[in-house]
mmCIF file of C-alpha atoms in Angstrom:
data_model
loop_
_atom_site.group_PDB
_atom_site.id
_atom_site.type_symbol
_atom_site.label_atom_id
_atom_site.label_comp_id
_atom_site.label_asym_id
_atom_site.label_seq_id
_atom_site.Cartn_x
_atom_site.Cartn_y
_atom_site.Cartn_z
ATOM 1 C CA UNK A 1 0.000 0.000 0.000
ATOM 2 C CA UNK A 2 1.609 3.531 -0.788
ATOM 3 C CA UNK A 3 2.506 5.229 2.269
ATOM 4 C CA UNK A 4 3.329 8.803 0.926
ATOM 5 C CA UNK A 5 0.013 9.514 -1.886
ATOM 6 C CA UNK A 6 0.270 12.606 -4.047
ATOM 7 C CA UNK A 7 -2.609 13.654 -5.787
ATOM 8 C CA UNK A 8 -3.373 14.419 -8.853
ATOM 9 C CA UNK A 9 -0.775 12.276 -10.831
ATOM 10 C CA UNK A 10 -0.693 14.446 -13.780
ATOM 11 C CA UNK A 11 -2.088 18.546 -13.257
ATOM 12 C CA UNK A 12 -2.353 21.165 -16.070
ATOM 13 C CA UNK A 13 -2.364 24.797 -15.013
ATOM 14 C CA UNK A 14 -2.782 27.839 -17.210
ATOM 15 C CA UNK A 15 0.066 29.998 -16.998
ATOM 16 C CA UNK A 16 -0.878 32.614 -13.870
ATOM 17 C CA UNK A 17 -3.572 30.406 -12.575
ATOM 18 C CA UNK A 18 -3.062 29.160 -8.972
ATOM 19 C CA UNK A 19 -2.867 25.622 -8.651
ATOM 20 C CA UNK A 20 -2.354 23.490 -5.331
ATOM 21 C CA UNK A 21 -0.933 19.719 -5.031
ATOM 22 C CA UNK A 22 -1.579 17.946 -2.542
ATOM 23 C CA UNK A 23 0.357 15.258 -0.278
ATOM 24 C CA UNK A 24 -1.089 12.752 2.379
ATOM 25 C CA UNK A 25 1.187 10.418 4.538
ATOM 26 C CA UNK A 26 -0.121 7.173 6.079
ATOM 27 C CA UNK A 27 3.279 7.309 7.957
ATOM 28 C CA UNK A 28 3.048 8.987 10.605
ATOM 29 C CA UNK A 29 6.418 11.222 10.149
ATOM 30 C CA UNK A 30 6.865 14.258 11.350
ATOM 31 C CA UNK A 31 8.995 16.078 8.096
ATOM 32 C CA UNK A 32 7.235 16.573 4.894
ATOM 33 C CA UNK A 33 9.292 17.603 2.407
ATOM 34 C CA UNK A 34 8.626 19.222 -1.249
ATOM 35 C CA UNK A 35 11.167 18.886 -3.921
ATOM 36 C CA UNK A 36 10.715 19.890 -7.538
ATOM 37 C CA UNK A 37 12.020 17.923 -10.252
ATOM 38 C CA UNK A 38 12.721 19.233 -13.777
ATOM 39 C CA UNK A 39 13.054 17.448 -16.619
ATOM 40 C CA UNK A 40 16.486 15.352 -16.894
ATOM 41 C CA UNK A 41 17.312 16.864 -13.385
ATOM 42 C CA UNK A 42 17.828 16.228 -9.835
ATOM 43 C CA UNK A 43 15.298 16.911 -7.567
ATOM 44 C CA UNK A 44 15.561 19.579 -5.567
ATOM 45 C CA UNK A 45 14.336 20.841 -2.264
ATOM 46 C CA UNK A 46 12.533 23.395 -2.443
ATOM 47 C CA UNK A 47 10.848 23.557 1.658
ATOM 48 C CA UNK A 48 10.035 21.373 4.510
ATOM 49 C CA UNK A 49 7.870 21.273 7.441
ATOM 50 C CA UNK A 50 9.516 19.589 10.904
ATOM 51 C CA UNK A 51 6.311 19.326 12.759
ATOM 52 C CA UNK A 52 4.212 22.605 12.272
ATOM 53 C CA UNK A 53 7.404 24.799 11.834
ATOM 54 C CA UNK A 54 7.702 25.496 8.069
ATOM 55 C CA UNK A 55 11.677 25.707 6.527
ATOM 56 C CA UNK A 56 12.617 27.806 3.047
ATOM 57 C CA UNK A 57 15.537 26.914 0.864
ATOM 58 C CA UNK A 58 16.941 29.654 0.649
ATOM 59 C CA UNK A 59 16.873 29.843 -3.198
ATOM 60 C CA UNK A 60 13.431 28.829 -3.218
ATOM 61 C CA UNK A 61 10.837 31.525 -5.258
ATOM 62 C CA UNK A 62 8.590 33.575 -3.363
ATOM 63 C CA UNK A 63 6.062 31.670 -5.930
ATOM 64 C CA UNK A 64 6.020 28.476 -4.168
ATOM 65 C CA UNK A 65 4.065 28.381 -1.030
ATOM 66 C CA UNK A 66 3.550 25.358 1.199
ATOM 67 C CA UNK A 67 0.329 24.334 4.213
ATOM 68 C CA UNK A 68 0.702 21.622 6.543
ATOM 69 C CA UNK A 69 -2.816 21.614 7.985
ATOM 70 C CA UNK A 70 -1.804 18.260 9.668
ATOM 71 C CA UNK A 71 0.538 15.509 10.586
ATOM 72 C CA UNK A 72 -0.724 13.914 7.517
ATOM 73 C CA UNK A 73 -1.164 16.189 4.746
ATOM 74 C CA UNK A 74 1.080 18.720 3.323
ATOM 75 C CA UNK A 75 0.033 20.897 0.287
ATOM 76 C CA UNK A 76 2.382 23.098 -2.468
ATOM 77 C CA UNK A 77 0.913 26.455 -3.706
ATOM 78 C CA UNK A 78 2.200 27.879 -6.811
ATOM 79 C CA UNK A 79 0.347 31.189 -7.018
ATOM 80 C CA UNK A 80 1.350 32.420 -10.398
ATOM 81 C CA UNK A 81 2.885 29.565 -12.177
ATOM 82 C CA UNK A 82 4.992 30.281 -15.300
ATOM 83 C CA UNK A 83 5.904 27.630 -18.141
ATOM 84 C CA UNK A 84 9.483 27.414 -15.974
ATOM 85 C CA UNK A 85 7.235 26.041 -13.192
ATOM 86 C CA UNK A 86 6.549 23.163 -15.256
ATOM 87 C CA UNK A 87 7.977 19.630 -13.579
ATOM 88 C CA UNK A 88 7.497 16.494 -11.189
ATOM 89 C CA UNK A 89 6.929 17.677 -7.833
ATOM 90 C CA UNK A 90 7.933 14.827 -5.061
ATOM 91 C CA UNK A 91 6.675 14.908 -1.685
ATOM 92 C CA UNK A 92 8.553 13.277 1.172
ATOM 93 C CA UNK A 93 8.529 12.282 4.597
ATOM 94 C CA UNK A 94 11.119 11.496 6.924
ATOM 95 C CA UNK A 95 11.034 10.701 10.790
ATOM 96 C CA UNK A 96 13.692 12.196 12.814
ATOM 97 C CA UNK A 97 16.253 14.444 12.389
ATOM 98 C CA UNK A 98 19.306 12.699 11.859
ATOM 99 C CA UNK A 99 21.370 12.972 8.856
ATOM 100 C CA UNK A 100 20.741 9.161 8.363
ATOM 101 C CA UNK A 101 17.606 9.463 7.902
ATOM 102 C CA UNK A 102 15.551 7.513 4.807
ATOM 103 C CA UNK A 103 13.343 9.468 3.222
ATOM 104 C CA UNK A 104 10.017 7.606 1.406
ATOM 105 C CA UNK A 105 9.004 9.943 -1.739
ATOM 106 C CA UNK A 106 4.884 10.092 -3.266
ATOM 107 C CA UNK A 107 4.855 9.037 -6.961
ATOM 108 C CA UNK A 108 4.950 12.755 -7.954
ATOM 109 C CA UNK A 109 2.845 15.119 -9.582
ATOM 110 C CA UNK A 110 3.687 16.112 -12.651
ATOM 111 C CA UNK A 111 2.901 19.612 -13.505
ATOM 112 C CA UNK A 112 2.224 21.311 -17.022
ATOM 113 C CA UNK A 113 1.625 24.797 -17.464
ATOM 114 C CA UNK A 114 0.050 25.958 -20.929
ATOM 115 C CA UNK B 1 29.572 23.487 -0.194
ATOM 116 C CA UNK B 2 28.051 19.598 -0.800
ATOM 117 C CA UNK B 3 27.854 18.015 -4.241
ATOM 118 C CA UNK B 4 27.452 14.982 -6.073
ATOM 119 C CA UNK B 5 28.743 14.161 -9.651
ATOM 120 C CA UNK B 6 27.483 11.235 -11.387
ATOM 121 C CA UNK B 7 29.277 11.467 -14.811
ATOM 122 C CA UNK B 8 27.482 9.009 -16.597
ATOM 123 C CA UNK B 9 24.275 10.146 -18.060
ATOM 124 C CA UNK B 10 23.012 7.313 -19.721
ATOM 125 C CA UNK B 11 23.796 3.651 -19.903
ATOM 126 C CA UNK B 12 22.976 0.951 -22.312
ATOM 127 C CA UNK B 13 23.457 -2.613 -21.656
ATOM 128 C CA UNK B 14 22.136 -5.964 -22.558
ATOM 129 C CA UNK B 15 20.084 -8.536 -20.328
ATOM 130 C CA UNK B 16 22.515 -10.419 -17.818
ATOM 131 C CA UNK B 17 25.491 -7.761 -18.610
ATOM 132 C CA UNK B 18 27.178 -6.400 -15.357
ATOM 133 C CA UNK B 19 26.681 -2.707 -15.116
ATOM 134 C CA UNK B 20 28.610 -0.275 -12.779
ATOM 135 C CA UNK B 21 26.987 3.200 -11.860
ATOM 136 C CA UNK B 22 29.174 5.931 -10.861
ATOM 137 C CA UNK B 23 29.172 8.645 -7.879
ATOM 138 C CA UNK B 24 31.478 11.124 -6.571
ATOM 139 C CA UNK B 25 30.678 13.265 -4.016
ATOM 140 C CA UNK B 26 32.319 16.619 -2.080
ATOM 141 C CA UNK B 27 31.350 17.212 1.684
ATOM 142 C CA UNK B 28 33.457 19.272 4.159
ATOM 143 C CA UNK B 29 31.379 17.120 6.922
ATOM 144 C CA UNK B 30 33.486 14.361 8.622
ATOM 145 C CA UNK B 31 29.616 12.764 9.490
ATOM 146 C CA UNK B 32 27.687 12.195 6.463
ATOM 147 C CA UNK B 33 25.719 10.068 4.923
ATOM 148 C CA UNK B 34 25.397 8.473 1.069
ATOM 149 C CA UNK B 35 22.470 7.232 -0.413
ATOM 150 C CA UNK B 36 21.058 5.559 -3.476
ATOM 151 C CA UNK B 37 17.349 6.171 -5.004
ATOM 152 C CA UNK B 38 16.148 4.339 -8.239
ATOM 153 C CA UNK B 39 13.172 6.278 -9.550
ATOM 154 C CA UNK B 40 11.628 4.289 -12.371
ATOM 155 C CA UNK B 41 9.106 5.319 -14.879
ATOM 156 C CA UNK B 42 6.252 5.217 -12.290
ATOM 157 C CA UNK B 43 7.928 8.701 -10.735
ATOM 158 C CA UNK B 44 8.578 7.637 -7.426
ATOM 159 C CA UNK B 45 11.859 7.532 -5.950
ATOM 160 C CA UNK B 46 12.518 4.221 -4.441
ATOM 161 C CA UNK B 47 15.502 4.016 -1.198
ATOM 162 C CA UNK B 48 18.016 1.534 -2.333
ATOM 163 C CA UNK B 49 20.623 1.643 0.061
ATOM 164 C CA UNK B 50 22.229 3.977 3.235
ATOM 165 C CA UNK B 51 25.708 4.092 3.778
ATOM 166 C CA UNK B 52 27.192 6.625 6.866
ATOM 167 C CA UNK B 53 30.634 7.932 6.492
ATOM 168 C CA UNK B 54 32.694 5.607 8.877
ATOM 169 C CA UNK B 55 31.381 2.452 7.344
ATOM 170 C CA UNK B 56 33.841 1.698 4.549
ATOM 171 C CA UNK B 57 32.574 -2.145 4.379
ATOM 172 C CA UNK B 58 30.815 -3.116 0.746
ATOM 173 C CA UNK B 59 27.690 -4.258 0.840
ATOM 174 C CA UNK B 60 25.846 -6.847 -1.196
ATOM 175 C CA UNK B 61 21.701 -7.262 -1.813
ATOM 176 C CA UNK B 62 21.163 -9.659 -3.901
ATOM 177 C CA UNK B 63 22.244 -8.668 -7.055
ATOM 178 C CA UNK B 64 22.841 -5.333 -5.873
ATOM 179 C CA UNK B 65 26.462 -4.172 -4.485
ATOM 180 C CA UNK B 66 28.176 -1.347 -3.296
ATOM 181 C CA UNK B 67 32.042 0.047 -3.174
ATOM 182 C CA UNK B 68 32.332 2.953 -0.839
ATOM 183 C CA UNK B 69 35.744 4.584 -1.186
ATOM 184 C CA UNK B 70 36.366 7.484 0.998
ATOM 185 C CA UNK B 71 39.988 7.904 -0.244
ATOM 186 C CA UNK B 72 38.634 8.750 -3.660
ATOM 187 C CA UNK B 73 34.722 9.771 -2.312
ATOM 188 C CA UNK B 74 32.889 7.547 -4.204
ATOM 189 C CA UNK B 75 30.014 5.434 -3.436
ATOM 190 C CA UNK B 76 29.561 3.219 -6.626
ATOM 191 C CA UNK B 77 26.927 0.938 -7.282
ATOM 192 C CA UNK B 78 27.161 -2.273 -9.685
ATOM 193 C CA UNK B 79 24.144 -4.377 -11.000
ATOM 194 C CA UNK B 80 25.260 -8.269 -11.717
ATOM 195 C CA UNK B 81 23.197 -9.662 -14.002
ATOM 196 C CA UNK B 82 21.343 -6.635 -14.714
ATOM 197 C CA UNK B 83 17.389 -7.394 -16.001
ATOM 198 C CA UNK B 84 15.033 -5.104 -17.844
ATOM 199 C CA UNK B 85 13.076 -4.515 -14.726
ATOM 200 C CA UNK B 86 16.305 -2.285 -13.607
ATOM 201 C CA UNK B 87 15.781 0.207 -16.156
ATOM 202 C CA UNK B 88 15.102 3.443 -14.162
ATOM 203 C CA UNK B 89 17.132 7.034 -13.429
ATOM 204 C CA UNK B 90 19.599 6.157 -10.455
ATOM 205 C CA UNK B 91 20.304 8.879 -8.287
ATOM 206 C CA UNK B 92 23.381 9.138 -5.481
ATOM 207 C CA UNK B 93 22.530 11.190 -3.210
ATOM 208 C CA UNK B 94 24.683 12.660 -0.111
ATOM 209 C CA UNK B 95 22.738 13.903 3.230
ATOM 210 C CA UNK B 96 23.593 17.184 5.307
ATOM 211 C CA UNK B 97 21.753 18.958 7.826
ATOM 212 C CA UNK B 98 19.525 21.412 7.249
ATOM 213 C CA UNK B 99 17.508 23.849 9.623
ATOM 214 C CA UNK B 100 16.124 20.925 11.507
ATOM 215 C CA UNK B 101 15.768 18.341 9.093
ATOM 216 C CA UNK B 102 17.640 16.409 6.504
ATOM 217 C CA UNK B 103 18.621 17.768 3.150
ATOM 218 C CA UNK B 104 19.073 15.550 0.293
ATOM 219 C CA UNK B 105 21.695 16.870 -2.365
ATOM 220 C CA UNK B 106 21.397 14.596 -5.455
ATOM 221 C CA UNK B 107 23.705 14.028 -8.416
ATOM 222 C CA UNK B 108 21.959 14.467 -11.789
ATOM 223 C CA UNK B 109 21.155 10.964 -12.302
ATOM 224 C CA UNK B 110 21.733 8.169 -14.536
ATOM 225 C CA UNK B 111 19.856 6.564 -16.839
ATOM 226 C CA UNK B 112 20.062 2.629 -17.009
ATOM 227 C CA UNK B 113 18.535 0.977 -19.792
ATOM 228 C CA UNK B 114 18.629 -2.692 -20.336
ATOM 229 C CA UNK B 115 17.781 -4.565 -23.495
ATOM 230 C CA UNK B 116 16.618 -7.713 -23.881
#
């Protein structure tokens, strides 16, 4: 059974038009993590949440926006999304801190802008 | 600052060939850790395999093995007897601490194709 759930699999925004994706976690972890995911790239972080408190890469645009209503959902905003905006967007979890930590990823959203 | 180079793009092999996948990473932490993710088609990325920075011992899953080197930095991964369910982007990835939380810094990924 998936344990990290990202919904919808496939989205299609219009360029400028808010659009939210959503995570759920059946894991009970307490860091949710967003990373986006361009085309032939790494992923990259973009924020995380450790509990309630929310964290900002530092390079991450003012754009992207992130809730965490709950321990087990976690949602991305994009409030203006331009056609660079288009990619796979993974959620993760994680429990703990520690730098050893094993992360379990969502099957991604992939996001097209038109 | 952390990075990880995996200089092979793309791979081709053939069913049953042995393939080696390639990382090299920088860190100026003496306690880090090295991962592996396979992300096939499907999107997800799938944990393959944790390695901390004091364990220099290979390791062996199945057909699955890996050669950490710190001397050289390199965590590499070899496939025996590779089969076309292994085709998938392969990504090394080397952990730091964030604000909290772990940060994942991936190399760009390789992409493993096998033929039948």
């Amino acid at each position: 059974d998936a344990m990290v759930i990202q919904n919808p699999r496939y989205q299609v925004t219009q360029f400028g038009k808010p659009v939210t994706l959503s995570c759920s976690q059946t894991l009970n972890h307490n860091v949710m993590y967003w990373y986006q995911q361009k085309s032939s790239q790494a992923p990259k972080l973009l924020f995380h949440y450790y509990d309630k408190d929310f964290n900002n890469e530092a390079d991450t645009p003012d754009n992207f926006q992130s809730r965490r209503p709950n321990t087990s959902f976690c949602f991305l905003d994009i409030r203006s999304p331009g056609l660079g905006d288009a990619a796979m967007y993974l959620c993760a979890t994680s429990y703990g801190t520690g730098v050893d930590t094993e992360a379990f990823f969502g099957q991604g959203t992939r996001l097209t802008v038109v | 600052a952390q990075k990880v180079t995996q200089a092979q793009t793309e791979i081709s092999v053939v069913e049953k060939e042995d393939v080696t996948l390639d990382c090299v990473y920088e860190t100026r932490d003496t306690t880090y850790y090295l991962f592996w993710y396979k992300q096939p088609p499907s999107g997800e990325l799938v944990f393959l395999i944790r390695r901390n920075s004091f364990d220099e011992q290979n390791e062996i899953s199945g057909r699955y093995s890996w050669n950490f080197q710190k001397s050289t930095s390199s965590f590499n991964f070899t496939i025996t007897a590779s089969q076309v369910v292994d085709s998938a982007v392969y990504f090394c990835a080397l952990s730091e601490m964030g604000r909290g939380a772990q940060k994942l810094v991936f190399g760009q990924g390789t992409r493993l194709t096998i033929n039948p």
